[in-house]
Amino acid sequence: EVQLVESGGGLVQPGGSLRLSCAASGFTFSSYAMSWVRQAPGKGLEWVSAISGSGGSTYYADSVKGRFTISRDNSKNTLYLQMNSLRAEDTAVYYCAKRRLGGIAVAGPQDYWGQGTLVTVSS
Amino acid sequence: EIVLTQSPGTLSLSPGERATLSCRASQSVSSSYLAWYQQKPGQAPRLLIYGASSRATGIPDRFSGSGSGTDFTLTISRLEPEDFAVYYCQQYGSSPPTWTFGQGTKVEIK
């Protein structure tokens, strides 16, 4: 059974940093591109970042480019999101999600999602 | 950047009725790159449809997707109590990979 479990969320002050983790199990983690998608309270979904299965290719939404860094440790089956220079508008539930198909491609829909971790940026 | 506009914002229907949700793109989208998700309160999104019309694993056949170009539709043939939720369309590009969501349509019990 595919499982994605996020952790690392919490309350942080504006300008602060936080690192989110997503522990994956039930599939060959290194074979799948992964994404982070966020949802501000009461709002819709916003794609944040994606990474290829090997970790060699990374992509970011303009809203987080230069502040967030996505990475993965395939030996630990874990996805990360390092978030720096956090702003109030980064407050959201952050979901990690698995690409539906494996392989070298990154684009595509996500078929499994974690339950999310809440990040609150406030003084 | 492609913008997805979903309508209506809220759909009030009774169980057993048919639901028709619209997703309109600001420019033409490859049908292969359009998906639909369901999200219930406090839960993660669930993939329903990919490639505009293919049902994801385990999705009941009362859910169907159609459309091409700039106009896409999600149809729920007969609403079950568990179908009342928010539905999002998603478009994904490949060069470079990016994803865009519509703002969502809430299907509520009338």
Tab-separated table of C-alpha atoms in Angstrom:
chain	number	residue	atom	x	y	z
A	1	GLU	CA	0.000	0.000	0.000
A	2	VAL	CA	1.334	3.394	-0.999
A	3	GLN	CA	1.798	5.732	1.947
A	4	LEU	CA	3.061	9.295	2.070
A	5	VAL	CA	3.517	10.884	5.475
A	6	GLU	CA	4.487	14.529	5.767
A	7	SER	CA	6.101	16.096	8.811
A	8	GLY	CA	7.949	19.231	9.822
A	9	GLY	CA	5.181	21.797	9.708
A	10	GLY	CA	4.584	24.304	12.447
A	11	LEU	CA	4.545	27.949	13.418
A	12	VAL	CA	7.398	30.103	12.132
A	13	GLN	CA	8.005	33.835	12.073
A	14	PRO	CA	8.144	35.797	8.834
A	15	GLY	CA	11.631	35.518	7.372
A	16	GLY	CA	12.206	32.198	9.090
A	17	SER	CA	12.935	28.747	7.715
A	18	LEU	CA	11.383	25.321	7.924
A	19	ARG	CA	12.127	21.939	6.373
A	20	LEU	CA	9.305	19.612	5.482
A	21	SER	CA	9.764	15.880	5.031
A	22	CYS	CA	7.647	13.284	3.298
A	23	ALA	CA	8.300	9.635	4.118
A	24	ALA	CA	7.236	7.320	1.328
A	25	SER	CA	6.507	3.606	1.368
A	26	GLY	CA	4.748	0.961	-0.693
A	27	PHE	CA	6.364	1.765	-4.040
A	28	THR	CA	9.788	2.073	-5.633
A	29	PHE	CA	10.396	5.639	-4.545
A	30	SER	CA	13.353	6.348	-6.820
A	31	SER	CA	11.285	5.505	-9.906
A	32	TYR	CA	8.748	8.275	-9.423
A	33	ALA	CA	8.793	12.024	-9.713
A	34	MET	CA	7.340	13.734	-6.673
A	35	SER	CA	5.682	17.085	-6.051
A	36	TRP	CA	4.737	19.448	-3.284
A	37	VAL	CA	1.332	21.113	-3.520
A	38	ARG	CA	-0.041	23.563	-0.973
A	39	GLN	CA	-3.435	24.804	0.070
A	40	ALA	CA	-3.919	28.028	1.992
A	41	PRO	CA	-6.706	27.926	4.590
A	42	GLY	CA	-10.064	27.885	2.837
A	43	LYS	CA	-8.438	28.250	-0.583
A	44	GLY	CA	-7.653	26.108	-3.594
A	45	LEU	CA	-4.651	24.015	-4.567
A	46	GLU	CA	-1.354	25.509	-5.700
A	47	TRP	CA	1.539	23.517	-7.106
A	48	VAL	CA	4.813	24.446	-5.388
A	49	SER	CA	7.650	22.258	-6.640
A	50	ALA	CA	8.511	18.979	-8.329
A	51	ILE	CA	11.546	16.720	-8.612
A	52	SER	CA	12.485	13.864	-10.905
A	53	GLY	CA	12.948	10.348	-9.604
A	54	SER	CA	16.712	10.640	-9.638
A	55	GLY	CA	16.627	14.083	-8.061
A	56	GLY	CA	18.580	15.527	-10.947
A	57	SER	CA	15.810	17.819	-12.184
A	58	THR	CA	13.848	20.245	-10.056
A	59	TYR	CA	11.066	22.712	-10.828
A	60	TYR	CA	9.441	25.527	-8.896
A	61	ALA	CA	6.434	27.788	-9.034
A	62	ASP	CA	7.372	31.430	-9.525
A	63	SER	CA	5.909	32.234	-6.104
A	64	VAL	CA	8.585	30.190	-4.319
A	65	LYS	CA	11.515	30.241	-6.738
A	66	GLY	CA	14.723	31.285	-5.003
A	67	ARG	CA	13.264	30.686	-1.538
A	68	PHE	CA	12.292	26.995	-1.522
A	69	THR	CA	14.451	23.983	-2.394
A	70	ILE	CA	13.102	20.535	-3.149
A	71	SER	CA	15.296	17.480	-2.690
A	72	ARG	CA	15.048	13.766	-2.077
A	73	ASP	CA	17.048	10.985	-0.455
A	74	ASN	CA	16.233	7.818	-2.360
A	75	SER	CA	18.164	5.702	0.145
A	76	LYS	CA	15.750	6.888	2.829
A	77	ASN	CA	12.622	7.044	0.623
A	78	THR	CA	12.131	10.617	1.740
A	79	LEU	CA	11.218	13.834	-0.035
A	80	TYR	CA	12.110	17.232	1.404
A	81	LEU	CA	11.130	20.850	1.005
A	82	GLN	CA	13.474	23.429	2.488
A	83	MET	CA	11.585	26.682	2.905
A	84	ASN	CA	13.514	29.889	3.555
A	85	SER	CA	12.510	33.560	3.788
A	86	LEU	CA	8.992	32.517	4.674
A	87	ARG	CA	6.152	34.966	4.217
A	88	ALA	CA	2.634	35.151	5.595
A	89	GLU	CA	1.315	34.096	2.186
A	90	ASP	CA	3.195	30.803	2.501
A	91	THR	CA	0.786	29.764	5.261
A	92	ALA	CA	-0.862	26.582	4.015
A	93	VAL	CA	-1.206	22.864	4.316
A	94	TYR	CA	1.627	21.322	2.315
A	95	TYR	CA	0.990	18.014	0.586
A	96	CYS	CA	3.521	15.722	-1.007
A	97	ALA	CA	2.226	13.778	-3.970
A	98	LYS	CA	3.467	10.970	-6.196
A	99	ARG	CA	3.359	11.076	-9.975
A	100	ARG	CA	0.943	8.505	-11.341
A	101	LEU	CA	3.455	6.958	-13.715
A	102	GLY	CA	7.062	6.060	-13.062
A	103	GLY	CA	9.959	6.768	-15.351
A	104	ILE	CA	12.120	9.741	-16.195
A	105	ALA	CA	9.277	12.154	-16.983
A	106	VAL	CA	8.199	14.611	-14.314
A	107	ALA	CA	5.008	16.137	-15.721
A	108	GLY	CA	1.740	14.353	-15.131
A	109	PRO	CA	-1.060	13.901	-12.596
A	110	GLN	CA	-0.495	12.775	-9.025
A	111	ASP	CA	-2.247	9.614	-7.874
A	112	TYR	CA	-1.270	9.445	-4.214
A	113	TRP	CA	-1.146	12.292	-1.736
A	114	GLY	CA	-0.139	12.539	1.876
A	115	GLN	CA	-2.445	13.991	4.495
A	116	GLY	CA	-0.505	17.217	4.601
A	117	THR	CA	1.381	19.246	7.168
A	118	LEU	CA	0.347	22.734	8.215
A	119	VAL	CA	2.811	25.588	7.962
A	120	THR	CA	1.819	28.833	9.663
A	121	VAL	CA	3.907	31.934	9.091
A	122	SER	CA	3.051	34.558	11.655
A	123	SER	CA	4.663	36.801	14.229
B	1	GLU	CA	0.633	30.768	-18.081
B	2	ILE	CA	-2.584	28.857	-18.612
B	3	VAL	CA	-5.449	29.882	-16.334
B	4	LEU	CA	-8.209	27.377	-15.565
B	5	THR	CA	-11.651	28.717	-14.729
B	6	GLN	CA	-14.165	26.351	-13.183
B	7	SER	CA	-17.907	26.852	-13.161
B	8	PRO	CA	-20.148	27.004	-11.383
B	9	GLY	CA	-18.512	27.922	-8.096
B	10	THR	CA	-21.122	25.936	-6.199
B	11	LEU	CA	-23.534	23.307	-7.452
B	12	SER	CA	-26.505	22.447	-5.224
B	13	LEU	CA	-27.973	19.070	-6.102
B	14	SER	CA	-29.762	16.138	-4.518
B	15	PRO	CA	-28.490	12.557	-4.303
B	16	GLY	CA	-29.320	10.698	-7.480
B	17	GLU	CA	-29.096	13.796	-9.672
B	18	ARG	CA	-26.560	14.367	-12.418
B	19	ALA	CA	-23.715	16.820	-11.855
B	20	THR	CA	-21.965	18.614	-14.698
B	21	LEU	CA	-18.821	20.585	-13.837
B	22	SER	CA	-16.983	22.795	-16.288
B	23	CYS	CA	-13.309	23.695	-16.598
B	24	ARG	CA	-12.295	26.276	-19.173
B	25	ALA	CA	-8.664	26.990	-20.079
B	26	SER	CA	-7.333	30.384	-21.164
B	27	GLN	CA	-5.566	28.685	-24.082
B	28	SER	CA	-5.716	25.296	-25.688
B	29	VAL	CA	-4.670	22.384	-23.489
B	30	SER	CA	-3.632	18.982	-24.722
B	31	SER	CA	-6.297	16.512	-23.646
B	32	SER	CA	-3.533	14.287	-22.394
B	33	TYR	CA	-2.645	16.888	-19.804
B	34	LEU	CA	-5.962	17.535	-18.036
B	35	ALA	CA	-6.968	15.889	-14.767
B	36	TRP	CA	-9.754	16.116	-12.188
B	37	TYR	CA	-9.500	15.704	-8.425
B	38	GLN	CA	-11.999	15.353	-5.603
B	39	GLN	CA	-11.325	16.791	-2.174
B	40	LYS	CA	-13.404	16.309	0.936
B	41	PRO	CA	-13.020	18.496	4.053
B	42	GLY	CA	-9.884	17.678	5.990
B	43	GLN	CA	-8.683	15.215	3.363
B	44	ALA	CA	-6.078	15.207	0.647
B	45	PRO	CA	-7.134	15.475	-2.992
B	46	ARG	CA	-7.983	12.241	-4.788
B	47	LEU	CA	-7.260	11.718	-8.468
B	48	LEU	CA	-10.455	10.935	-10.387
B	49	ILE	CA	-9.688	11.486	-14.069
B	50	TYR	CA	-6.476	11.897	-16.055
B	51	GLY	CA	-5.903	12.474	-19.748
B	52	ALA	CA	-9.260	14.305	-19.741
B	53	SER	CA	-11.298	11.089	-19.855
B	54	SER	CA	-9.483	8.154	-18.252
B	55	ARG	CA	-10.663	7.076	-14.815
B	56	ALA	CA	-8.001	6.557	-12.192
B	57	THR	CA	-7.704	3.241	-10.394
B	58	GLY	CA	-10.702	2.437	-8.239
B	59	ILE	CA	-12.853	5.329	-9.431
B	60	PRO	CA	-16.512	4.370	-9.980
B	61	ASP	CA	-17.864	4.579	-13.511
B	62	ARG	CA	-20.423	7.197	-12.517
B	63	PHE	CA	-17.513	9.637	-12.891
B	64	SER	CA	-16.632	10.561	-16.451
B	65	GLY	CA	-14.535	13.234	-18.097
B	66	SER	CA	-14.721	14.736	-21.537
B	67	GLY	CA	-13.623	17.706	-23.577
B	68	SER	CA	-10.784	19.064	-25.641
B	69	GLY	CA	-9.048	22.292	-26.504
B	70	THR	CA	-10.188	24.828	-23.939
B	71	ASP	CA	-13.384	23.228	-22.625
B	72	PHE	CA	-13.488	20.215	-20.341
B	73	THR	CA	-16.270	18.622	-18.337
B	74	LEU	CA	-16.525	16.301	-15.361
B	75	THR	CA	-19.832	14.488	-15.125
B	76	ILE	CA	-21.141	12.534	-12.167
B	77	SER	CA	-24.037	10.547	-13.557
B	78	ARG	CA	-25.906	9.918	-10.305
B	79	LEU	CA	-24.707	11.620	-7.156
B	80	GLU	CA	-24.029	9.389	-4.192
B	81	PRO	CA	-23.869	10.865	-0.663
B	82	GLU	CA	-20.077	10.471	-0.657
B	83	ASP	CA	-19.716	12.560	-3.836
B	84	PHE	CA	-20.500	15.860	-2.149
B	85	ALA	CA	-17.116	17.525	-2.125
B	86	VAL	CA	-14.965	20.093	-3.925
B	87	TYR	CA	-13.682	19.226	-7.381
B	88	TYR	CA	-10.597	20.679	-9.028
B	89	CYS	CA	-9.369	20.486	-12.581
B	90	GLN	CA	-5.621	20.462	-13.172
B	91	GLN	CA	-3.539	21.147	-16.237
B	92	TYR	CA	0.084	20.097	-16.497
B	93	GLY	CA	2.700	21.247	-18.930
B	94	SER	CA	5.868	19.401	-19.789
B	95	SER	CA	8.357	21.986	-20.997
B	96	PRO	CA	9.141	22.817	-18.279
B	97	PRO	CA	6.888	20.778	-16.021
B	98	THR	CA	4.330	22.998	-14.310
B	99	TRP	CA	0.878	22.391	-12.893
B	100	THR	CA	-2.116	24.712	-12.679
B	101	PHE	CA	-5.349	24.114	-10.800
B	102	GLY	CA	-8.759	25.616	-11.285
B	103	GLN	CA	-10.295	27.384	-8.315
B	104	GLY	CA	-12.657	24.483	-7.607
B	105	THR	CA	-16.358	23.684	-7.771
B	106	LYS	CA	-18.170	22.739	-4.597
B	107	VAL	CA	-20.913	20.162	-5.021
B	108	GLU	CA	-23.242	20.523	-2.060
B	109	ILE	CA	-26.399	18.777	-0.949
B	110	LYS	CA	-29.524	20.686	-1.901
